Amino acid sequence: MSRSFTRSSIIFCLIAPILGSSASSQKPLRHGEVAVGVCASSPLHLVDHSSCPPQHHVQHPQGAKIGFWDGPHACAGAYCVYSNGEFANGRGIVFLSTAEDAQIAASSLIAKNKQIAPEQQSTGTYPPFHITEVPGKGLGVVANQTILKGTRLMAEMPAMVLHHSFIDDVPGDERLALLDKAAEALSPPLRQLFMNQHGHFGGHKVFDILYTNSFQMALGTSSRDHLANFPEVSRFNHDCRPNVVFHLDSLTHYTFAARDIYPGTQLTISYLDEFRVRSVRKSRALRSWGFSCDCHQCTIPDNLSDESDQRLLRIWEIEQELSDVASGAPLSNGKETIENLMRLYKKERLQHRMADAFTLAALNYNGLGLKGEAMRYGKQSIEANLMENGPNAPDVAAMRGLMADLEGHWSWMKRIVPGATTATTTNLTGEGSGGKRKANDEETTLPESRLSTPSQDYRPLESVEAMCTWLLNL
């Protein structure tokens, strides 16, 4: 159950291409020798090792304690297995990566370890929900009481973290042997939890678990790309319109209720980019996770599915139009365009992915000089971003800055049609001459804020390449 990220940061995280079996072109290491020196890489691109700087080799006796880590326990090429059985109050963690990345990651893990209280750790029970058999799905997470929107459900630490390029760089037999060593390095309780996870493809057990249940994450290391496995989180099954939203922040996987959930309802997350059309979603689910998606959104009649696909296209079109605030281009039908976007999200049941839409609404309402709406959507943007992207998401700070000084913000009045009057009758509560407005009660982390200055044009779809890919997949 490898997951995609919010499209603000990564439109689609395709893990399958990294799982090829290519022979390592790196210099073989002697016993106990650890390679240091890796290429920087993008989360969306594989490392081109032909352009990597030469590695230098550092001798470490295997089984030794190196600062935070025990190990390396075993190595293959540049990659070694490290562990710390005391991390997270004895839960432990295993790190399969380069020596350089292990040393860099250790500082983050030490800082994180100081923040962890015993009651924050998993205890094997899951109130307000439980783990049970779900027909046709295996084990799943089911609510045992009413869970209100915004409730934090889990805050889990990884059991195992491995370098993104390890799969590509290490030949098959060596790769599988090192994965076995990594599993053996887990503490016994954590190893049992890890090995009880379901794999979709069969074959080597550890490889199948990691292939099926990994999340891509950046650890602040030189190469940045790592995959992390969270055994507890793997119990969430997939739905293209899930009721749970998640984000990864500082080595922790957080899950929140995206809407009110009632007893007996299965809790689900989305493994895919929910903004893709049905045919693409189903194809990717089958190719990447080995199942044909049978969620409600993928099993509705063809005519309704076609309407849904058209709404997704319209969402994309409106967001492109609303993203052009910095240029100062007027928005002649601004209020209707913004509210139409909100209606489309609600119709598509995308409550778990509303952060971008709320941010665009706040920014464009401020561009229209409508303070009440800008404040209302700014608040909702912050609330949604805290669940979807975490407290460190740049849009959280950007929206707070907007709300602190609406008229002083660069977007103020940017969307006014020349000669038009500002709607000054709207006050800070969202009420105007037309009466009280109904608040919108619905809901991949931006790598950097696109809202802080007018020169940074906010674009939820990151690039022209992403746009073309989206259109070609319709």
Tab-separated table of C-alpha atoms in Angstrom:
chain	number	residue	atom	x	y	z
A	1	MET	CA	0.000	0.000	0.000
A	2	SER	CA	2.584	2.558	-1.074
A	3	ARG	CA	0.949	5.927	-1.059
A	4	SER	CA	1.022	9.037	-3.216
A	5	PHE	CA	1.526	12.455	-1.680
A	6	THR	CA	-0.580	15.557	-1.807
A	7	ARG	CA	-0.405	17.092	-5.239
A	8	SER	CA	0.859	20.372	-3.777
A	9	SER	CA	4.191	18.661	-3.320
A	10	ILE	CA	4.205	15.596	-5.606
A	11	ILE	CA	1.385	15.017	-8.108
A	12	PHE	CA	2.071	11.331	-8.381
A	13	CYS	CA	4.703	9.197	-6.635
A	14	LEU	CA	5.237	6.230	-8.932
A	15	ILE	CA	7.213	3.710	-6.938
A	16	ALA	CA	6.985	0.840	-9.424
A	17	PRO	CA	9.768	2.060	-11.800
A	18	ILE	CA	12.335	2.082	-8.995
A	19	LEU	CA	11.824	-1.615	-8.364
A	20	GLY	CA	13.753	-2.855	-11.366
A	21	SER	CA	16.715	-5.142	-10.872
A	22	SER	CA	19.736	-3.376	-12.299
A	23	ALA	CA	23.253	-4.436	-11.475
A	24	SER	CA	25.218	-2.046	-9.330
A	25	SER	CA	27.939	-0.192	-11.169
A	26	GLN	CA	29.555	0.917	-7.932
A	27	LYS	CA	32.893	-0.332	-6.683
A	28	PRO	CA	32.421	-3.448	-4.515
A	29	LEU	CA	33.107	-2.925	-0.823
A	30	ARG	CA	35.267	-5.071	1.409
A	31	HIS	CA	33.764	-6.633	4.543
A	32	GLY	CA	32.858	-3.927	7.057
A	33	GLU	CA	33.546	-1.101	4.629
A	34	VAL	CA	30.912	1.609	4.224
A	35	ALA	CA	30.556	3.828	1.156
A	36	VAL	CA	30.139	7.569	1.674
A	37	GLY	CA	29.114	10.039	-1.009
A	38	VAL	CA	25.823	9.986	-2.910
A	39	CYS	CA	24.113	12.038	-5.569
A	40	ALA	CA	21.324	14.425	-4.751
A	41	SER	CA	18.083	13.382	-6.422
A	42	SER	CA	14.518	14.530	-6.890
A	43	PRO	CA	11.652	12.482	-5.429
A	44	LEU	CA	10.334	12.124	-8.995
A	45	HIS	CA	13.547	11.146	-10.715
A	46	LEU	CA	15.939	8.254	-10.385
A	47	VAL	CA	19.557	8.938	-9.554
A	48	ASP	CA	21.846	9.006	-12.580
A	49	HIS	CA	24.888	7.341	-11.036
A	50	SER	CA	27.012	8.150	-14.071
A	51	SER	CA	26.990	11.760	-12.883
A	52	CYS	CA	27.662	10.916	-9.234
A	53	PRO	CA	30.886	12.069	-7.608
A	54	PRO	CA	33.321	9.266	-6.792
A	55	GLN	CA	32.609	7.548	-3.512
A	56	HIS	CA	35.117	7.272	-0.731
A	57	HIS	CA	35.083	4.282	1.564
A	58	VAL	CA	35.147	4.345	5.337
A	59	GLN	CA	36.028	1.281	7.386
A	60	HIS	CA	33.612	0.476	10.231
A	61	PRO	CA	33.645	-2.859	12.071
A	62	GLN	CA	30.259	-4.512	11.615
A	63	GLY	CA	28.214	-4.809	14.792
A	64	ALA	CA	29.838	-1.743	16.376
A	65	LYS	CA	27.999	1.192	17.929
A	66	ILE	CA	28.399	4.310	15.776
A	67	GLY	CA	26.844	7.220	17.637
A	68	PHE	CA	23.064	6.832	17.495
A	69	TRP	CA	23.207	3.598	15.507
A	70	ASP	CA	24.066	-0.013	16.184
A	71	GLY	CA	25.841	-1.434	13.160
A	72	PRO	CA	26.319	-1.642	10.344
A	73	HIS	CA	24.956	-5.159	10.730
A	74	ALA	CA	25.479	-5.989	7.043
A	75	CYS	CA	26.253	-4.134	3.817
A	76	ALA	CA	25.706	-4.519	0.075
A	77	GLY	CA	27.482	-1.995	-2.086
A	78	ALA	CA	27.022	1.474	-0.622
A	79	TYR	CA	24.051	0.428	1.530
A	80	CYS	CA	24.167	-0.902	5.083
A	81	VAL	CA	21.717	-1.935	7.794
A	82	TYR	CA	21.709	0.174	10.973
A	83	SER	CA	19.390	-0.103	13.950
A	84	ASN	CA	18.500	1.508	17.258
A	85	GLY	CA	16.472	-0.695	19.583
A	86	GLU	CA	15.905	2.078	22.140
A	87	PHE	CA	14.275	4.549	19.764
A	88	ALA	CA	10.701	5.639	20.596
A	89	ASN	CA	10.651	4.166	24.092
A	90	GLY	CA	11.972	0.792	22.998
A	91	ARG	CA	9.939	0.410	19.825
A	92	GLY	CA	13.122	0.605	17.760
A	93	ILE	CA	13.894	1.511	14.164
A	94	VAL	CA	15.964	0.062	11.303
A	95	PHE	CA	17.657	2.239	8.700
A	96	LEU	CA	18.915	0.752	5.427
A	97	SER	CA	20.871	3.435	3.639
A	98	THR	CA	24.328	4.888	3.082
A	99	ALA	CA	26.655	5.677	5.964
A	100	GLU	CA	26.435	9.379	5.175
A	101	ASP	CA	22.644	9.391	5.202
A	102	ALA	CA	22.573	7.325	8.386
A	103	GLN	CA	24.711	9.897	10.152
A	104	ILE	CA	22.613	12.803	8.895
A	105	ALA	CA	19.318	11.072	9.726
A	106	ALA	CA	20.554	10.293	13.235
A	107	SER	CA	20.396	13.960	14.242
A	108	SER	CA	16.726	14.152	13.194
A	109	LEU	CA	15.940	10.909	14.991
A	110	ILE	CA	17.670	12.050	18.190
A	111	ALA	CA	15.652	15.280	18.153
A	112	LYS	CA	12.455	13.359	17.454
A	113	ASN	CA	13.170	10.859	20.210
A	114	LYS	CA	13.270	13.637	22.797
A	115	GLN	CA	9.758	14.731	21.787
A	116	ILE	CA	8.144	11.314	22.191
A	117	ALA	CA	6.160	10.594	25.334
A	118	PRO	CA	5.310	6.968	26.238
A	119	GLU	CA	1.578	7.543	25.840
A	120	GLN	CA	2.131	8.660	22.242
A	121	GLN	CA	3.349	5.214	21.220
A	122	SER	CA	1.172	2.499	19.741
A	123	THR	CA	-0.096	0.051	22.314
A	124	GLY	CA	-1.726	-2.477	19.990
A	125	THR	CA	-5.221	-1.070	20.609
A	126	TYR	CA	-6.874	1.409	18.291
A	127	PRO	CA	-9.656	3.442	19.980
A	128	PRO	CA	-11.846	4.952	18.642
A	129	PHE	CA	-11.537	2.174	16.056
A	130	HIS	CA	-10.458	-1.437	15.858
A	131	ILE	CA	-8.775	-3.796	13.412
A	132	THR	CA	-11.040	-6.474	11.968
A	133	GLU	CA	-11.679	-8.549	8.876
A	134	VAL	CA	-13.335	-6.550	6.086
A	135	PRO	CA	-15.110	-8.638	3.407
A	136	GLY	CA	-12.931	-8.819	0.313
A	137	LYS	CA	-10.259	-6.583	1.850
A	138	GLY	CA	-8.513	-8.644	4.487
A	139	LEU	CA	-7.843	-6.711	7.677
A	140	GLY	CA	-9.093	-3.149	7.886
A	141	VAL	CA	-9.743	-0.308	10.317
A	142	VAL	CA	-13.371	0.135	11.417
A	143	ALA	CA	-14.834	2.867	13.636
A	144	ASN	CA	-16.303	1.663	16.923
A	145	GLN	CA	-17.741	5.069	17.818
A	146	THR	CA	-18.554	8.370	16.127
A	147	ILE	CA	-15.349	10.107	15.047
A	148	LEU	CA	-15.643	13.818	14.373
A	149	LYS	CA	-13.931	15.549	11.469
A	150	GLY	CA	-10.439	16.675	12.407
A	151	THR	CA	-9.883	13.961	15.040
A	152	ARG	CA	-6.304	12.709	15.030
A	153	LEU	CA	-6.381	8.936	14.593
A	154	MET	CA	-2.742	7.885	14.561
A	155	ALA	CA	0.719	9.352	15.024
A	156	GLU	CA	3.088	6.527	14.090
A	157	MET	CA	6.851	6.202	13.805
A	158	PRO	CA	8.432	4.082	11.027
A	159	ALA	CA	9.603	0.555	11.672
A	160	MET	CA	12.002	0.589	8.743
A	161	VAL	CA	13.426	3.280	6.489
A	162	LEU	CA	15.372	2.438	3.340
A	163	HIS	CA	17.113	4.423	0.665
A	164	HIS	CA	15.023	5.049	-2.440
A	165	SER	CA	17.829	3.939	-4.786
A	166	PHE	CA	18.750	0.774	-2.892
A	167	ILE	CA	16.369	-1.343	-4.990
A	168	ASP	CA	17.936	-0.144	-8.232
A	169	ASP	CA	21.556	-0.180	-7.155
A	170	VAL	CA	21.870	-3.586	-5.499
A	171	PRO	CA	21.509	-6.815	-7.546
A	172	GLY	CA	18.664	-9.189	-6.749
A	173	ASP	CA	20.232	-11.792	-4.452
A	174	GLU	CA	22.258	-9.254	-2.487
A	175	ARG	CA	19.225	-7.009	-2.233
A	176	LEU	CA	16.992	-9.722	-0.797
A	177	ALA	CA	19.684	-10.900	1.618
A	178	LEU	CA	20.153	-7.375	2.971
A	179	LEU	CA	16.393	-6.927	3.329
A	180	ASP	CA	16.311	-10.101	5.420
A	181	LYS	CA	19.097	-8.689	7.584
A	182	ALA	CA	17.095	-5.486	8.001
A	183	ALA	CA	14.041	-7.419	9.182
A	184	GLU	CA	16.179	-9.436	11.591
A	185	ALA	CA	17.497	-6.184	13.101
A	186	LEU	CA	13.976	-5.138	14.180
A	187	SER	CA	13.096	-5.697	17.826
A	188	PRO	CA	11.046	-8.921	18.239
A	189	PRO	CA	7.673	-7.187	18.869
A	190	LEU	CA	8.237	-4.755	16.003
A	191	ARG	CA	9.438	-7.571	13.720
A	192	GLN	CA	6.222	-9.479	14.353
A	193	LEU	CA	4.147	-6.366	13.617
A	194	PHE	CA	6.187	-5.754	10.459
A	195	MET	CA	5.965	-9.326	9.184
A	196	ASN	CA	2.203	-9.472	9.762
A	197	GLN	CA	1.658	-6.873	7.044
A	198	HIS	CA	0.035	-7.972	3.820
A	199	GLY	CA	1.898	-8.015	0.520
A	200	HIS	CA	0.083	-7.977	-2.811
A	201	PHE	CA	2.574	-9.598	-5.161
A	202	GLY	CA	4.044	-12.617	-3.403
A	203	GLY	CA	7.642	-13.765	-3.609
A	204	HIS	CA	10.187	-12.544	-1.099
A	205	LYS	CA	8.244	-11.623	2.041
A	206	VAL	CA	10.157	-8.529	3.194
A	207	PHE	CA	10.436	-7.143	-0.340
A	208	ASP	CA	6.707	-7.676	-0.926
A	209	ILE	CA	5.779	-5.943	2.347
A	210	LEU	CA	7.948	-2.931	1.586
A	211	TYR	CA	6.792	-2.741	-2.050
A	212	THR	CA	3.162	-2.817	-0.965
A	213	ASN	CA	3.281	-0.696	2.178
A	214	SER	CA	5.891	2.052	1.820
A	215	PHE	CA	5.622	5.822	1.876
A	216	GLN	CA	8.124	8.094	0.202
A	217	MET	CA	9.594	10.674	2.549
A	218	ALA	CA	12.429	13.186	2.755
A	219	LEU	CA	14.668	12.967	5.804
A	220	GLY	CA	16.754	16.064	5.171
A	221	THR	CA	19.653	13.878	4.074
A	222	SER	CA	21.961	14.577	1.171
A	223	SER	CA	19.991	12.348	-1.178
A	224	ARG	CA	16.622	13.072	0.489
A	225	ASP	CA	14.816	10.107	-1.073
A	226	HIS	CA	13.833	7.352	1.341
A	227	LEU	CA	10.942	4.937	1.721
A	228	ALA	CA	9.399	4.402	5.150
A	229	ASN	CA	7.223	1.581	6.416
A	230	PHE	CA	4.606	2.153	9.133
A	231	PRO	CA	3.036	-1.226	10.038
A	232	GLU	CA	0.043	0.244	11.882
A	233	VAL	CA	-0.851	2.503	8.966
A	234	SER	CA	-0.831	-0.418	6.535
A	235	ARG	CA	-4.164	-1.532	8.002
A	236	PHE	CA	-5.949	1.347	6.269
A	237	ASN	CA	-7.480	0.085	3.028
A	238	HIS	CA	-7.814	2.200	-0.099
A	239	ASP	CA	-10.697	4.311	-1.324
A	240	CYS	CA	-10.551	6.909	-4.084
A	241	ARG	CA	-12.798	9.076	-1.909
A	242	PRO	CA	-11.448	8.247	1.557
A	243	ASN	CA	-12.633	9.486	4.936
A	244	VAL	CA	-9.112	9.749	6.390
A	245	VAL	CA	-6.333	12.136	5.354
A	246	PHE	CA	-2.657	11.774	6.204
A	247	HIS	CA	0.635	13.571	6.094
A	248	LEU	CA	4.219	12.801	7.068
A	249	ASP	CA	6.077	15.288	9.211
A	250	SER	CA	9.358	14.864	11.038
A	251	LEU	CA	9.449	11.062	10.676
A	252	THR	CA	5.893	10.690	11.947
A	253	HIS	CA	2.877	9.532	9.945
A	254	TYR	CA	-0.251	11.416	11.062
A	255	THR	CA	-3.818	10.465	10.142
A	256	PHE	CA	-6.968	12.547	10.690
A	257	ALA	CA	-10.678	12.081	10.081
A	258	ALA	CA	-11.474	14.041	6.908
A	259	ARG	CA	-15.182	14.092	7.745
A	260	ASP	CA	-17.493	12.766	10.451
A	261	ILE	CA	-17.278	8.953	10.583
A	262	TYR	CA	-19.951	6.788	12.186
A	263	PRO	CA	-19.701	3.451	14.051
A	264	GLY	CA	-19.229	0.440	11.776
A	265	THR	CA	-17.757	2.529	8.941
A	266	GLN	CA	-14.425	1.427	7.513
A	267	LEU	CA	-11.651	4.037	7.765
A	268	THR	CA	-9.812	4.448	4.468
A	269	ILE	CA	-7.032	6.461	2.891
A	270	SER	CA	-6.200	6.961	-0.777
A	271	TYR	CA	-3.117	5.325	-2.253
A	272	LEU	CA	-3.549	7.209	-5.549
A	273	ASP	CA	-3.863	10.682	-6.976
A	274	GLU	CA	-7.592	11.164	-6.533
A	275	PHE	CA	-7.685	13.877	-9.198
A	276	ARG	CA	-7.009	11.351	-11.963
A	277	VAL	CA	-9.900	9.999	-14.028
A	278	ARG	CA	-11.347	6.594	-13.179
A	279	SER	CA	-9.596	4.621	-15.913
A	280	VAL	CA	-6.189	5.942	-14.801
A	281	ARG	CA	-6.876	5.296	-11.122
A	282	LYS	CA	-7.976	1.720	-11.752
A	283	SER	CA	-5.013	1.036	-14.035
A	284	ARG	CA	-2.533	2.332	-11.482
A	285	ALA	CA	-4.113	0.424	-8.619
A	286	LEU	CA	-3.796	-2.790	-10.606
A	287	ARG	CA	-0.278	-2.097	-11.824
A	288	SER	CA	1.204	-0.778	-8.587
A	289	TRP	CA	-0.691	-2.692	-5.900
A	290	GLY	CA	-2.185	-5.670	-7.680
A	291	PHE	CA	-5.874	-4.968	-7.092
A	292	SER	CA	-8.719	-3.669	-9.196
A	293	CYS	CA	-10.250	-0.780	-7.277
A	294	ASP	CA	-13.861	-1.504	-6.384
A	295	CYS	CA	-14.544	1.561	-4.246
A	296	HIS	CA	-17.817	3.405	-4.752
A	297	GLN	CA	-16.254	6.027	-7.009
A	298	CYS	CA	-14.810	3.351	-9.295
A	299	THR	CA	-17.958	1.220	-9.532
A	300	ILE	CA	-20.591	3.833	-10.342
A	301	PRO	CA	-22.290	3.493	-13.765
A	302	ASP	CA	-20.294	4.661	-16.774
A	303	ASN	CA	-22.448	7.728	-17.384
A	304	LEU	CA	-21.913	8.917	-13.804
A	305	SER	CA	-18.211	8.129	-14.038
A	306	ASP	CA	-17.983	10.239	-17.217
A	307	GLU	CA	-19.636	13.122	-15.368
A	308	SER	CA	-17.150	12.701	-12.526
A	309	ASP	CA	-14.227	12.752	-14.959
A	310	GLN	CA	-15.564	15.962	-16.483
A	311	ARG	CA	-15.816	17.540	-13.042
A	312	LEU	CA	-12.192	16.653	-12.370
A	313	LEU	CA	-11.195	18.313	-15.618
A	314	ARG	CA	-13.232	21.389	-14.703
A	315	ILE	CA	-11.561	21.527	-11.278
A	316	TRP	CA	-8.194	21.557	-13.002
A	317	GLU	CA	-9.274	24.308	-15.412
A	318	ILE	CA	-10.638	26.551	-12.653
A	319	GLU	CA	-7.564	26.066	-10.491
A	320	GLN	CA	-5.340	27.125	-13.364
A	321	GLU	CA	-7.409	30.280	-13.762
A	322	LEU	CA	-7.399	31.027	-10.040
A	323	SER	CA	-3.658	30.381	-9.802
A	324	ASP	CA	-2.885	33.462	-11.873
A	325	VAL	CA	-3.359	35.986	-9.051
A	326	ALA	CA	0.173	37.372	-9.144
A	327	SER	CA	-0.153	38.550	-12.740
A	328	GLY	CA	-2.911	40.963	-11.760
A	329	ALA	CA	-5.220	39.631	-14.452
A	330	PRO	CA	-8.810	40.593	-13.577
A	331	LEU	CA	-11.298	37.890	-12.613
A	332	SER	CA	-14.480	39.129	-14.230
A	333	ASN	CA	-16.701	36.367	-12.877
A	334	GLY	CA	-14.624	35.883	-9.769
A	335	LYS	CA	-17.085	35.057	-7.008
A	336	GLU	CA	-19.042	32.596	-9.127
A	337	THR	CA	-15.822	30.942	-10.349
A	338	ILE	CA	-14.515	30.511	-6.805
A	339	GLU	CA	-17.784	29.138	-5.430
A	340	ASN	CA	-18.130	26.846	-8.437
A	341	LEU	CA	-14.788	25.311	-7.483
A	342	MET	CA	-16.088	24.708	-3.964
A	343	ARG	CA	-19.236	23.048	-5.341
A	344	LEU	CA	-17.207	20.794	-7.611
A	345	TYR	CA	-15.014	19.623	-4.714
A	346	LYS	CA	-18.097	18.891	-2.631
A	347	LYS	CA	-19.819	17.065	-5.497
A	348	GLU	CA	-16.693	14.953	-6.034
A	349	ARG	CA	-16.450	14.178	-2.294
A	350	LEU	CA	-12.888	15.505	-2.117
A	351	GLN	CA	-13.145	16.704	1.483
A	352	HIS	CA	-9.738	15.211	2.240
A	353	ARG	CA	-7.983	17.366	-0.367
A	354	MET	CA	-9.459	20.828	0.155
A	355	ALA	CA	-6.327	22.698	1.291
A	356	ASP	CA	-5.325	23.921	-2.169
A	357	ALA	CA	-8.875	24.938	-3.045
A	358	PHE	CA	-9.333	26.906	0.184
A	359	THR	CA	-5.975	28.621	-0.319
A	360	LEU	CA	-6.906	29.667	-3.845
A	361	ALA	CA	-10.301	30.878	-2.654
A	362	ALA	CA	-8.769	33.014	0.115
A	363	LEU	CA	-6.179	34.494	-2.200
A	364	ASN	CA	-8.643	35.305	-4.974
A	365	TYR	CA	-11.269	36.756	-2.644
A	366	ASN	CA	-8.580	39.028	-1.271
A	367	GLY	CA	-7.745	39.898	-4.861
A	368	LEU	CA	-11.392	40.927	-5.264
A	369	GLY	CA	-11.256	43.058	-2.113
A	370	LEU	CA	-13.752	40.831	-0.281
A	371	LYS	CA	-12.342	40.665	3.225
A	372	GLY	CA	-14.969	38.448	4.822
A	373	GLU	CA	-14.606	35.660	2.280
A	374	ALA	CA	-10.807	35.967	2.292
A	375	MET	CA	-10.766	35.562	6.080
A	376	ARG	CA	-13.220	32.662	6.034
A	377	TYR	CA	-11.363	30.664	3.403
A	378	GLY	CA	-7.986	31.574	4.892
A	379	LYS	CA	-9.094	29.984	8.158
A	380	GLN	CA	-10.359	26.884	6.372
A	381	SER	CA	-7.104	26.672	4.408
A	382	ILE	CA	-5.104	26.593	7.629
A	383	GLU	CA	-7.362	23.940	9.155
A	384	ALA	CA	-7.139	21.752	6.044
A	385	ASN	CA	-3.389	22.228	5.657
A	386	LEU	CA	-2.745	21.202	9.249
A	387	MET	CA	-4.365	17.847	8.480
A	388	GLU	CA	-3.153	17.368	4.909
A	389	ASN	CA	0.340	18.815	5.091
A	390	GLY	CA	1.184	19.479	8.726
A	391	PRO	CA	1.979	22.573	10.806
A	392	ASN	CA	5.173	23.264	8.880
A	393	ALA	CA	3.395	23.528	5.533
A	394	PRO	CA	4.348	26.850	3.933
A	395	ASP	CA	0.705	27.640	3.165
A	396	VAL	CA	-0.102	27.651	6.890
A	397	ALA	CA	2.283	30.538	7.463
A	398	ALA	CA	1.262	32.184	4.185
A	399	MET	CA	-2.430	32.168	5.092
A	400	ARG	CA	-1.718	33.523	8.563
A	401	GLY	CA	0.234	36.320	6.933
A	402	LEU	CA	-2.652	37.039	4.588
A	403	MET	CA	-5.216	37.145	7.386
A	404	ALA	CA	-3.013	39.368	9.550
A	405	ASP	CA	-2.966	42.152	6.955
A	406	LEU	CA	-5.452	41.690	4.127
A	407	GLU	CA	-4.968	45.108	2.563
A	408	GLY	CA	-1.202	44.965	2.975
A	409	HIS	CA	-0.929	41.589	1.295
A	410	TRP	CA	0.405	41.563	-2.254
A	411	SER	CA	-2.818	39.950	-3.530
A	412	TRP	CA	-5.098	42.776	-2.325
A	413	MET	CA	-7.319	44.030	-5.173
A	414	LYS	CA	-5.240	42.152	-7.778
A	415	ARG	CA	-8.359	40.617	-9.317
A	416	ILE	CA	-10.524	43.729	-9.704
A	417	VAL	CA	-11.871	44.349	-13.193
A	418	PRO	CA	-10.870	47.861	-14.292
A	419	GLY	CA	-13.674	50.320	-13.533
A	420	ALA	CA	-15.462	47.929	-11.154
A	421	THR	CA	-16.324	48.859	-7.566
A	422	THR	CA	-15.044	46.899	-4.604
A	423	ALA	CA	-17.663	44.969	-2.641
A	424	THR	CA	-17.050	46.917	0.560
A	425	THR	CA	-20.329	45.761	2.113
A	426	THR	CA	-18.822	42.398	3.010
A	427	ASN	CA	-17.523	42.418	6.582
A	428	LEU	CA	-15.104	40.155	8.419
A	429	THR	CA	-17.810	37.649	9.390
A	430	GLY	CA	-18.592	36.816	5.774
A	431	GLU	CA	-21.921	38.690	5.855
A	432	GLY	CA	-22.754	41.310	3.297
A	433	SER	CA	-25.683	43.085	1.720
A	434	GLY	CA	-26.948	39.753	0.424
A	435	GLY	CA	-27.331	38.301	3.917
A	436	LYS	CA	-25.320	35.641	5.767
A	437	ARG	CA	-23.364	33.276	3.584
A	438	LYS	CA	-23.324	29.556	4.237
A	439	ALA	CA	-19.809	28.545	5.235
A	440	ASN	CA	-18.233	25.695	3.331
A	441	ASP	CA	-17.748	22.941	5.892
A	442	GLU	CA	-15.740	20.597	3.711
A	443	GLU	CA	-12.082	20.057	3.380
A	444	THR	CA	1.390	14.865	-2.008
A	445	THR	CA	2.969	19.886	1.675
A	446	LEU	CA	4.269	22.572	-0.608
A	447	PRO	CA	8.041	22.369	-0.991
A	448	GLU	CA	8.160	26.146	-0.677
A	449	SER	CA	5.576	28.862	-0.247
A	450	ARG	CA	4.122	30.113	-3.506
A	451	LEU	CA	2.101	32.790	-1.797
A	452	SER	CA	4.641	34.987	-0.058
A	453	THR	CA	5.370	37.368	-2.952
A	454	PRO	CA	3.576	38.312	-6.167
A	455	SER	CA	6.416	36.866	-8.213
A	456	GLN	CA	5.696	33.396	-6.869
A	457	ASP	CA	2.701	32.279	-8.895
A	458	TYR	CA	0.683	29.678	-6.984
A	459	ARG	CA	0.135	26.583	-9.105
A	460	PRO	CA	-1.361	23.474	-7.495
A	461	LEU	CA	-0.351	21.479	-10.570
A	462	GLU	CA	3.387	21.928	-10.441
A	463	SER	CA	4.421	22.245	-14.077
A	464	VAL	CA	3.462	22.257	-17.717
A	465	GLU	CA	4.700	18.668	-17.842
A	466	ALA	CA	2.249	17.721	-15.093
A	467	MET	CA	-0.546	19.518	-16.940
A	468	CYS	CA	0.192	17.680	-20.180
A	469	THR	CA	0.397	14.340	-18.409
A	470	TRP	CA	-2.962	15.007	-16.763
A	471	LEU	CA	-4.647	15.844	-20.055
A	472	LEU	CA	-3.123	12.890	-21.887
A	473	ASN	CA	-4.483	10.555	-19.237
A	474	LEU	CA	-8.090	11.703	-19.686
